[in-house]
PDB file of C-alpha atoms in Angstrom:
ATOM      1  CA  UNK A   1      12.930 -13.704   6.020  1.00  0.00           C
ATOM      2  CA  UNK A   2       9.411 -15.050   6.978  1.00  0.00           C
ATOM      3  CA  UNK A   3       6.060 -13.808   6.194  1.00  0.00           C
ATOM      4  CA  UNK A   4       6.040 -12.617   9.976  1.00  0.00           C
ATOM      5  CA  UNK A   5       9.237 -10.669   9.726  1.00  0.00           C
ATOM      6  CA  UNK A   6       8.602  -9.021   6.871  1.00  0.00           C
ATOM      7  CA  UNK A   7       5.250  -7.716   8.251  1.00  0.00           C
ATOM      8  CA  UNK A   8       6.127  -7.219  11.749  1.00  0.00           C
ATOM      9  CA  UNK A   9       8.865  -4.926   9.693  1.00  0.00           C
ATOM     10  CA  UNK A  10       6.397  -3.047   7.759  1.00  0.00           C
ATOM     11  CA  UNK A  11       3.471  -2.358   9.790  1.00  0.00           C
ATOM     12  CA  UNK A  12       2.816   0.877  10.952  1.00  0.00           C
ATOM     13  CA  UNK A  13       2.944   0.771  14.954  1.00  0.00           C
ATOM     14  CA  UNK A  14       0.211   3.604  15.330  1.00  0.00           C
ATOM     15  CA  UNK A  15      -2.185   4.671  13.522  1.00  0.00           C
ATOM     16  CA  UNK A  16      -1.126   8.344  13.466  1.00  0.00           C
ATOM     17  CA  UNK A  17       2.278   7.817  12.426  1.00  0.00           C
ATOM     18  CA  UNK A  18       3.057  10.273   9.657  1.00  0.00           C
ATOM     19  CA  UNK A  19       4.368   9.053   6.423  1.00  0.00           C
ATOM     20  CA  UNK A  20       7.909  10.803   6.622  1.00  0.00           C
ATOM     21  CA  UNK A  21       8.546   8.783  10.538  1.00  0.00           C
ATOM     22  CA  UNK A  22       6.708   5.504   8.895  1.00  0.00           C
ATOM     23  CA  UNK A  23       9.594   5.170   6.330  1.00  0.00           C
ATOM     24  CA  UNK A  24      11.843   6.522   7.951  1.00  0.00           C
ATOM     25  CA  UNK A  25      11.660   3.509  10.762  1.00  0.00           C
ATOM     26  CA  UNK A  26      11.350   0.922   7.872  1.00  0.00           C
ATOM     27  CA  UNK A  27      14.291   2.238   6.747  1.00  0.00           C
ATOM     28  CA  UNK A  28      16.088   2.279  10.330  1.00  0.00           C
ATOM     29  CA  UNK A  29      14.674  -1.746  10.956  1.00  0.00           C
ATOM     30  CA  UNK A  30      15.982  -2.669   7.273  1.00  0.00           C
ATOM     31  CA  UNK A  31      19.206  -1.490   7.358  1.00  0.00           C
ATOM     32  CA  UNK A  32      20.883  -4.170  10.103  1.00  0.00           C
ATOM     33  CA  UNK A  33      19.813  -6.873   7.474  1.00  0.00           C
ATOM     34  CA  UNK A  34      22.234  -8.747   5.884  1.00  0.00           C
ATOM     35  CA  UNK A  35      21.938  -8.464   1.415  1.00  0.00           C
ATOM     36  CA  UNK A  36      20.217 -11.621   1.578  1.00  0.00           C
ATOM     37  CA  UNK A  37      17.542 -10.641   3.855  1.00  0.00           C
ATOM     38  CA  UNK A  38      16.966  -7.694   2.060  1.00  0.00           C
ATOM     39  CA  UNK A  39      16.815  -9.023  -1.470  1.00  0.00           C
ATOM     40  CA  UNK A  40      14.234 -11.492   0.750  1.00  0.00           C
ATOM     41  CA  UNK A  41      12.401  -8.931   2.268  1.00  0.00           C
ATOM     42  CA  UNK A  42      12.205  -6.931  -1.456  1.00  0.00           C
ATOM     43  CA  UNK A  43      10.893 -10.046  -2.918  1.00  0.00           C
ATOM     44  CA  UNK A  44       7.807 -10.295  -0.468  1.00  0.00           C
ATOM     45  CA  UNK A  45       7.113  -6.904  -0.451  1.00  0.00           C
ATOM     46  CA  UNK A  46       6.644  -7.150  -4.568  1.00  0.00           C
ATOM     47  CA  UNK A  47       4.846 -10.139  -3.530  1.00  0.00           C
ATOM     48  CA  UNK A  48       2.158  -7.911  -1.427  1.00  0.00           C
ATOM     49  CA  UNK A  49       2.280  -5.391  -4.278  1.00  0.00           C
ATOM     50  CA  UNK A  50       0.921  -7.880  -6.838  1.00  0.00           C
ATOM     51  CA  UNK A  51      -1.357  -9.349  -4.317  1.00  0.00           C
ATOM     52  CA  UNK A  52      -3.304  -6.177  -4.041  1.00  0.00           C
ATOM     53  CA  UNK A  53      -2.952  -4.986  -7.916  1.00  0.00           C
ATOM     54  CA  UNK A  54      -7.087  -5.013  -7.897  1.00  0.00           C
ATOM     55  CA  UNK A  55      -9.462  -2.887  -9.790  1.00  0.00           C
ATOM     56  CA  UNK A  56     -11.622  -3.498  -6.466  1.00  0.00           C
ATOM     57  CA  UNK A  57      -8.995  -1.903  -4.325  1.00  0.00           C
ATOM     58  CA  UNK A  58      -8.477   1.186  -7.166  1.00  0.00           C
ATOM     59  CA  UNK A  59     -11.822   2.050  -6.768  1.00  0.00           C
ATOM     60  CA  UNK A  60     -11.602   2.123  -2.982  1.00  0.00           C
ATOM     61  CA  UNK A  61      -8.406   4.285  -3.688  1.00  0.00           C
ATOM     62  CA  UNK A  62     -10.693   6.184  -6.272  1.00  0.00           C
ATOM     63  CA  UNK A  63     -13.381   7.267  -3.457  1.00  0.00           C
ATOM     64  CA  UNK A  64     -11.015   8.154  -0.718  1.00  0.00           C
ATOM     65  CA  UNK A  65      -9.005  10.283  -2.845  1.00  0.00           C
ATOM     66  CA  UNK A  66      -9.370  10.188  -6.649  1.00  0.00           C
ATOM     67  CA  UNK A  67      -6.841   8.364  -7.160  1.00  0.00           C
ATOM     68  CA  UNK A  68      -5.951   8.217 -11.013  1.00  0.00           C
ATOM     69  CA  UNK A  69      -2.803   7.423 -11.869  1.00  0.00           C
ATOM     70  CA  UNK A  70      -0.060   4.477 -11.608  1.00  0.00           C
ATOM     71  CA  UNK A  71       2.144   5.926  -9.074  1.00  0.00           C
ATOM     72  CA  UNK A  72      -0.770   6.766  -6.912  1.00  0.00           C
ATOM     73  CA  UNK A  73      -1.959   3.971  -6.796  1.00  0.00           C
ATOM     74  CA  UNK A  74       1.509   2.252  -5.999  1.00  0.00           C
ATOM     75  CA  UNK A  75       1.760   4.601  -2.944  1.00  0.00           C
ATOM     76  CA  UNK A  76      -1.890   3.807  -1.716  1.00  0.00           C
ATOM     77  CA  UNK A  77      -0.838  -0.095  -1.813  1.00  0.00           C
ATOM     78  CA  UNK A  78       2.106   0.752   0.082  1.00  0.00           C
ATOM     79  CA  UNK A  79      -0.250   2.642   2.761  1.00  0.00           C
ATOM     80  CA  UNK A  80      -2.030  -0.865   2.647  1.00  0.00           C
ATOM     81  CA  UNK A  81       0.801  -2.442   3.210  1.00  0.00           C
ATOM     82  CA  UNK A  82       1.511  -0.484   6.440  1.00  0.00           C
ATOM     83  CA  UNK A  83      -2.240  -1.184   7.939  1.00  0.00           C
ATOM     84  CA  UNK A  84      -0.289  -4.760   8.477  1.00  0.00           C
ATOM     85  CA  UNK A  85      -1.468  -8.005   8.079  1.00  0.00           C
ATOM     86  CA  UNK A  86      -4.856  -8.306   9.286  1.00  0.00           C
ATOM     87  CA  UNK A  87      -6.305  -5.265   7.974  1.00  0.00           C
ATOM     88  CA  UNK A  88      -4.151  -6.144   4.247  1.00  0.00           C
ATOM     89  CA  UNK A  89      -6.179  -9.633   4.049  1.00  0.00           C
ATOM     90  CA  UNK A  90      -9.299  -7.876   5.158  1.00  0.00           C
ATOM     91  CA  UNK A  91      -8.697  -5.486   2.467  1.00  0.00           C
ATOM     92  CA  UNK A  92      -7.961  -7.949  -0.567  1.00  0.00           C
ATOM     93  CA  UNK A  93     -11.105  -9.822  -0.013  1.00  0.00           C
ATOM     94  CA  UNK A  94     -13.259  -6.393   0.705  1.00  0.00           C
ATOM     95  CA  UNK A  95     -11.586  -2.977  -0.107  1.00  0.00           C
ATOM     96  CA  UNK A  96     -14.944  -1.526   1.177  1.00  0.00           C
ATOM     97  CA  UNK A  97     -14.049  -2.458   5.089  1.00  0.00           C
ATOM     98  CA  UNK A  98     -11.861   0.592   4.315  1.00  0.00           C
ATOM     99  CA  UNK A  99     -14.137   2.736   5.504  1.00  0.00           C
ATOM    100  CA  UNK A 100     -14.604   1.263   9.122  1.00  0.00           C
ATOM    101  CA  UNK A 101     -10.744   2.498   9.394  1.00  0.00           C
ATOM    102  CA  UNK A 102     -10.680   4.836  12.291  1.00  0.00           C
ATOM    103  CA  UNK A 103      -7.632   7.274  11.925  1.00  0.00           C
ATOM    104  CA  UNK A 104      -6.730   8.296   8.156  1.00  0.00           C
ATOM    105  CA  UNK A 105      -3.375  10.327   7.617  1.00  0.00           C
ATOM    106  CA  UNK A 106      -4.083  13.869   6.381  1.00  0.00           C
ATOM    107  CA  UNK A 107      -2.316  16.376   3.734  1.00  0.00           C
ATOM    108  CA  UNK A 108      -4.573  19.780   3.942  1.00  0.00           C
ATOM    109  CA  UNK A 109      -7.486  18.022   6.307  1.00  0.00           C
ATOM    110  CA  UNK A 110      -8.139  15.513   3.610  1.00  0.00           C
ATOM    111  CA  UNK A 111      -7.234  11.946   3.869  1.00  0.00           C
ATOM    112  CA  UNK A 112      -3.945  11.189   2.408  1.00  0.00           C
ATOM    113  CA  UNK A 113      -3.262   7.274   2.309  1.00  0.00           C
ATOM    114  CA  UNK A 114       0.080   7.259  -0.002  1.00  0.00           C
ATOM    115  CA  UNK A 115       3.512   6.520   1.117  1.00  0.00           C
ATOM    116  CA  UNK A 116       5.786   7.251  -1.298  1.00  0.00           C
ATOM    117  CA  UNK A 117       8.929   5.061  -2.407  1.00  0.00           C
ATOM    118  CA  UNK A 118       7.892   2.510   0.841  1.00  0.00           C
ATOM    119  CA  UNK A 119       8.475  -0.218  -1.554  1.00  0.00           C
ATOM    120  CA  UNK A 120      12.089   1.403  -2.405  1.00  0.00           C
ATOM    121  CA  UNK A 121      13.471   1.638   0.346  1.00  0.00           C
ATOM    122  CA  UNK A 122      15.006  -2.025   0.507  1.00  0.00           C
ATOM    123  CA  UNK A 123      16.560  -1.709  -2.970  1.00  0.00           C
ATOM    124  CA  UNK A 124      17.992   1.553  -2.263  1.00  0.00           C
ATOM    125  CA  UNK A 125      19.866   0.374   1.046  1.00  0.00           C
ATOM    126  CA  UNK A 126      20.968  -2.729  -0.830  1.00  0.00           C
ATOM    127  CA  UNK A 127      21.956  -0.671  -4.403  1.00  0.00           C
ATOM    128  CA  UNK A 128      24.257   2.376  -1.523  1.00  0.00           C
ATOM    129  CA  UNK A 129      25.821  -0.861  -0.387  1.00  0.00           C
ATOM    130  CA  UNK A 130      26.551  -2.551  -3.186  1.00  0.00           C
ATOM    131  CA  UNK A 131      26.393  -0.103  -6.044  1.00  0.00           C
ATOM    132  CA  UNK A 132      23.760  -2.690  -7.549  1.00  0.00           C
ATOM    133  CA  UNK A 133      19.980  -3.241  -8.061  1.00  0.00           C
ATOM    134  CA  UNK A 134      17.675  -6.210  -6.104  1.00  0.00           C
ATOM    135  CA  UNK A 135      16.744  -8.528  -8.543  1.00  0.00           C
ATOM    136  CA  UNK A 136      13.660  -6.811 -10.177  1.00  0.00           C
ATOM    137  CA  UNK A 137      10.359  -8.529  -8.766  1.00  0.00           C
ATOM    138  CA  UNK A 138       7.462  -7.309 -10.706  1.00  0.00           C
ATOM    139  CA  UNK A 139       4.643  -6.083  -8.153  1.00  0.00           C
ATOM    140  CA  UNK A 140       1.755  -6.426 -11.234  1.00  0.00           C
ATOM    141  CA  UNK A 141       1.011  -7.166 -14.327  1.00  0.00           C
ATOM    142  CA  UNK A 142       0.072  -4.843 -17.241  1.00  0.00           C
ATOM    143  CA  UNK A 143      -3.464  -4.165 -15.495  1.00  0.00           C
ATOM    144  CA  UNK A 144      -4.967  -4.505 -12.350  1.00  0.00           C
ATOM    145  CA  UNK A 145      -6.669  -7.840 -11.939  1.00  0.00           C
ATOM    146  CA  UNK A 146     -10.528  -8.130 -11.581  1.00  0.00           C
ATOM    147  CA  UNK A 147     -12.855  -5.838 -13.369  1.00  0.00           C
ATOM    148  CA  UNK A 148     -12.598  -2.424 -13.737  1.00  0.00           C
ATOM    149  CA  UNK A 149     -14.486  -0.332 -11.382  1.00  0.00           C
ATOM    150  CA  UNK A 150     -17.362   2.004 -12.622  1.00  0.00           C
ATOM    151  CA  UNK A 151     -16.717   6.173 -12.238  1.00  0.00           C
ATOM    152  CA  UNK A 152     -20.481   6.347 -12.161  1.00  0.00           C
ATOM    153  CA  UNK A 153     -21.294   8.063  -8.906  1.00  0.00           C
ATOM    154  CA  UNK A 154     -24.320   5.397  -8.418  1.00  0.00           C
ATOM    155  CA  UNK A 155     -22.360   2.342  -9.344  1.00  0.00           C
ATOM    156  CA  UNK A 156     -19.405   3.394  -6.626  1.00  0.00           C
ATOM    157  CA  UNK A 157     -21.796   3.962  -3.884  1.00  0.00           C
ATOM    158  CA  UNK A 158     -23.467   0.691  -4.436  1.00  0.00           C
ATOM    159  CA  UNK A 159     -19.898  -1.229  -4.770  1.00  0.00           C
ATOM    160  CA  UNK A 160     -18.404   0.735  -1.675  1.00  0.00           C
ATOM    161  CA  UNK A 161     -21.282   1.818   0.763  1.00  0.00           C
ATOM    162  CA  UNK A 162     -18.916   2.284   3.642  1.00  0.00           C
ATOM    163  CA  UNK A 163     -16.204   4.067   1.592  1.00  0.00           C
ATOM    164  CA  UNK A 164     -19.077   6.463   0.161  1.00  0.00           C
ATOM    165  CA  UNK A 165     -20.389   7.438   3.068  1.00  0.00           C
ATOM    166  CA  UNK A 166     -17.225   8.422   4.850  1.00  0.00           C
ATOM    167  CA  UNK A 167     -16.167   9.886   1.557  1.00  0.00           C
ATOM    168  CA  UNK A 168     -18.541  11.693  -0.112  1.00  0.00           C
ATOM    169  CA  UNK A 169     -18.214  12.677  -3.521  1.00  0.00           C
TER     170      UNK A 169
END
Protein backbone atom coordinates (compact mmCIF):
# COMPACT_ATOMS: atom_id res chain seq x y z
CA UNK A 1 0.00 0.00 0.00
CA UNK A 2 1.51 3.43 -1.02
CA UNK A 3 0.96 6.80 0.30
CA UNK A 4 -1.13 7.34 -3.03
CA UNK A 5 -3.35 4.36 -2.51
CA UNK A 6 -4.13 4.88 0.72
CA UNK A 7 -5.29 8.48 -0.03
CA UNK A 8 -6.76 8.02 -3.33
CA UNK A 9 -8.80 5.36 -0.94
CA UNK A 10 -9.79 7.80 1.59
CA UNK A 11 -10.58 10.98 0.02
CA UNK A 12 -13.88 12.10 -0.20
CA UNK A 13 -14.81 12.38 -4.09
CA UNK A 14 -17.25 15.42 -3.51
CA UNK A 15 -17.51 17.72 -1.32
CA UNK A 16 -21.15 17.07 -0.38
CA UNK A 17 -20.84 13.54 0.24
CA UNK A 18 -22.60 12.76 3.49
CA UNK A 19 -20.79 10.99 6.19
CA UNK A 20 -22.98 7.70 6.21
CA UNK A 21 -22.12 7.26 1.86
CA UNK A 22 -18.32 8.55 2.72
CA UNK A 23 -17.73 5.39 4.89
CA UNK A 24 -19.73 3.48 3.52
CA UNK A 25 -17.53 3.63 0.04
CA UNK A 26 -14.28 3.35 2.17
CA UNK A 27 -15.65 0.47 3.39
CA UNK A 28 -16.83 -0.93 -0.18
CA UNK A 29 -12.94 0.09 -1.74
CA UNK A 30 -11.30 -1.68 1.47
CA UNK A 31 -12.88 -4.73 1.47
CA UNK A 32 -11.22 -6.40 -2.00
CA UNK A 33 -7.83 -5.91 -0.10
CA UNK A 34 -5.95 -8.67 0.77
CA UNK A 35 -5.06 -8.81 5.16
CA UNK A 36 -1.84 -7.43 4.30
CA UNK A 37 -3.00 -4.45 2.56
CA UNK A 38 -5.30 -3.74 5.10
CA UNK A 39 -3.12 -4.10 8.16
CA UNK A 40 -0.97 -1.59 5.56
CA UNK A 41 -3.56 0.66 4.90
CA UNK A 42 -4.52 0.69 9.02
CA UNK A 43 -0.99 1.49 9.71
CA UNK A 44 -0.96 4.77 7.50
CA UNK A 45 -4.12 5.83 8.43
CA UNK A 46 -2.79 5.84 12.36
CA UNK A 47 0.05 7.40 10.70
CA UNK A 48 -2.26 10.52 9.45
CA UNK A 49 -3.97 10.38 12.85
CA UNK A 50 -0.76 11.18 14.76
CA UNK A 51 0.31 13.54 12.11
CA UNK A 52 -2.54 15.83 12.81
CA UNK A 53 -2.75 15.22 16.83
CA UNK A 54 -2.19 19.31 17.10
CA UNK A 55 -3.43 21.69 19.65
CA UNK A 56 -3.40 24.10 16.44
CA UNK A 57 -5.81 21.90 14.61
CA UNK A 58 -8.13 21.43 18.12
CA UNK A 59 -8.61 24.88 18.20
CA UNK A 60 -9.67 25.06 14.56
CA UNK A 61 -11.98 22.06 15.58
CA UNK A 62 -12.85 24.26 18.73
CA UNK A 63 -14.24 27.33 16.50
CA UNK A 64 -16.10 25.37 13.93
CA UNK A 65 -17.87 23.39 16.39
CA UNK A 66 -16.77 23.35 20.05
CA UNK A 67 -15.23 20.60 19.88
CA UNK A 68 -14.24 19.31 23.49
CA UNK A 69 -13.68 16.02 23.88
CA UNK A 70 -11.28 13.01 22.66
CA UNK A 71 -13.60 11.25 20.44
CA UNK A 72 -14.56 14.45 18.79
CA UNK A 73 -11.75 15.33 18.03
CA UNK A 74 -10.76 11.80 16.57
CA UNK A 75 -13.82 12.12 14.22
CA UNK A 76 -12.88 15.77 13.09
CA UNK A 77 -9.26 14.29 12.09
CA UNK A 78 -10.93 11.67 10.28
CA UNK A 79 -13.11 14.48 8.36
CA UNK A 80 -9.48 15.85 7.68
CA UNK A 81 -8.49 12.93 6.52
CA UNK A 82 -11.27 12.78 3.88
CA UNK A 83 -10.48 16.56 2.52
CA UNK A 84 -7.45 14.30 0.92
CA UNK A 85 -4.08 15.07 0.54
CA UNK A 86 -3.64 18.51 -0.46
CA UNK A 87 -6.04 20.14 1.70
CA UNK A 88 -4.54 17.53 4.91
CA UNK A 89 -0.88 19.13 4.33
CA UNK A 90 -2.43 22.52 3.94
CA UNK A 91 -4.13 21.91 7.12
CA UNK A 92 -1.10 20.60 9.34
CA UNK A 93 0.97 23.56 8.54
CA UNK A 94 -2.21 26.14 8.90
CA UNK A 95 -5.50 24.78 10.46
CA UNK A 96 -6.77 28.39 9.84
CA UNK A 97 -6.98 27.81 5.77
CA UNK A 98 -10.00 25.90 7.16
CA UNK A 99 -12.05 28.50 6.74
CA UNK A 100 -11.49 29.18 2.90
CA UNK A 101 -13.25 25.52 2.69
CA UNK A 102 -16.23 26.01 0.51
CA UNK A 103 -18.88 23.23 1.29
CA UNK A 104 -19.03 22.06 5.12
CA UNK A 105 -21.29 18.91 5.93
CA UNK A 106 -24.28 19.87 8.10
CA UNK A 107 -26.25 18.12 11.18
CA UNK A 108 -29.27 20.75 12.03
CA UNK A 109 -27.79 23.68 9.50
CA UNK A 110 -24.62 23.77 11.49
CA UNK A 111 -21.39 22.52 10.24
CA UNK A 112 -20.73 19.03 11.21
CA UNK A 113 -17.04 17.92 10.23
CA UNK A 114 -16.88 14.37 12.21
CA UNK A 115 -16.91 11.02 10.69
CA UNK A 116 -17.31 8.60 13.05
CA UNK A 117 -15.34 5.14 13.32
CA UNK A 118 -13.58 6.22 9.60
CA UNK A 119 -10.44 5.10 11.14
CA UNK A 120 -12.25 1.61 12.13
CA UNK A 121 -13.35 0.56 9.45
CA UNK A 122 -10.09 -1.34 8.22
CA UNK A 123 -9.72 -3.20 11.54
CA UNK A 124 -13.21 -4.19 11.61
CA UNK A 125 -13.16 -5.83 7.98
CA UNK A 126 -9.86 -7.45 8.90
CA UNK A 127 -11.07 -8.57 12.81
CA UNK A 128 -15.02 -10.22 10.67
CA UNK A 129 -12.41 -12.00 8.62
CA UNK A 130 -10.18 -13.20 10.81
CA UNK A 131 -11.79 -13.07 14.22
CA UNK A 132 -8.58 -10.90 15.18
CA UNK A 133 -7.42 -7.28 15.79
CA UNK A 134 -4.76 -5.12 13.30
CA UNK A 135 -1.80 -4.71 15.10
CA UNK A 136 -2.63 -1.64 17.34
CA UNK A 137 -0.90 1.58 15.77
CA UNK A 138 -1.20 4.38 18.16
CA UNK A 139 -2.65 7.56 16.23
CA UNK A 140 -1.16 10.06 19.31
CA UNK A 141 0.43 10.40 22.15
CA UNK A 142 -0.94 11.28 25.63
CA UNK A 143 -1.57 15.03 24.38
CA UNK A 144 -1.83 16.81 21.37
CA UNK A 145 1.49 18.17 20.22
CA UNK A 146 2.19 21.99 20.07
CA UNK A 147 0.74 24.35 22.56
CA UNK A 148 -2.47 24.44 23.79
CA UNK A 149 -4.82 26.77 22.21
CA UNK A 150 -6.37 29.74 24.22
CA UNK A 151 -10.54 29.60 24.90
CA UNK A 152 -10.23 33.35 25.14
CA UNK A 153 -12.59 34.68 22.51
CA UNK A 154 -9.76 37.43 21.56
CA UNK A 155 -6.85 35.06 21.51
CA UNK A 156 -8.94 32.53 18.96
CA UNK A 157 -9.85 35.24 16.64
CA UNK A 158 -6.36 36.48 16.43
CA UNK A 159 -4.91 32.71 16.00
CA UNK A 160 -7.76 31.76 13.43
CA UNK A 161 -9.04 34.98 11.57
CA UNK A 162 -10.52 32.99 8.75
CA UNK A 163 -12.07 30.29 11.00
CA UNK A 164 -13.63 33.24 13.21
CA UNK A 165 -15.12 34.95 10.76
CA UNK A 166 -16.93 32.11 9.08
CA UNK A 167 -17.65 30.88 12.56
CA UNK A 168 -18.65 33.26 14.81
CA UNK A 169 -18.78 32.69 18.32
Amino acid sequence: MTEIEFWQLVTRSHADQSQETLAEALKQKLEPLSNEELAAFDKLFSQQMRRCYLWSIWGAAYIVTGCDSEYAFAEFRCFLISLGQEWFEKVLLDPDCLGALVTWPEKDGYAYPFIEDYDLIAGQIFEDRCGDELPFVPSGQATPQGKKFSHKKKQLKSTYPQLSQRFPF
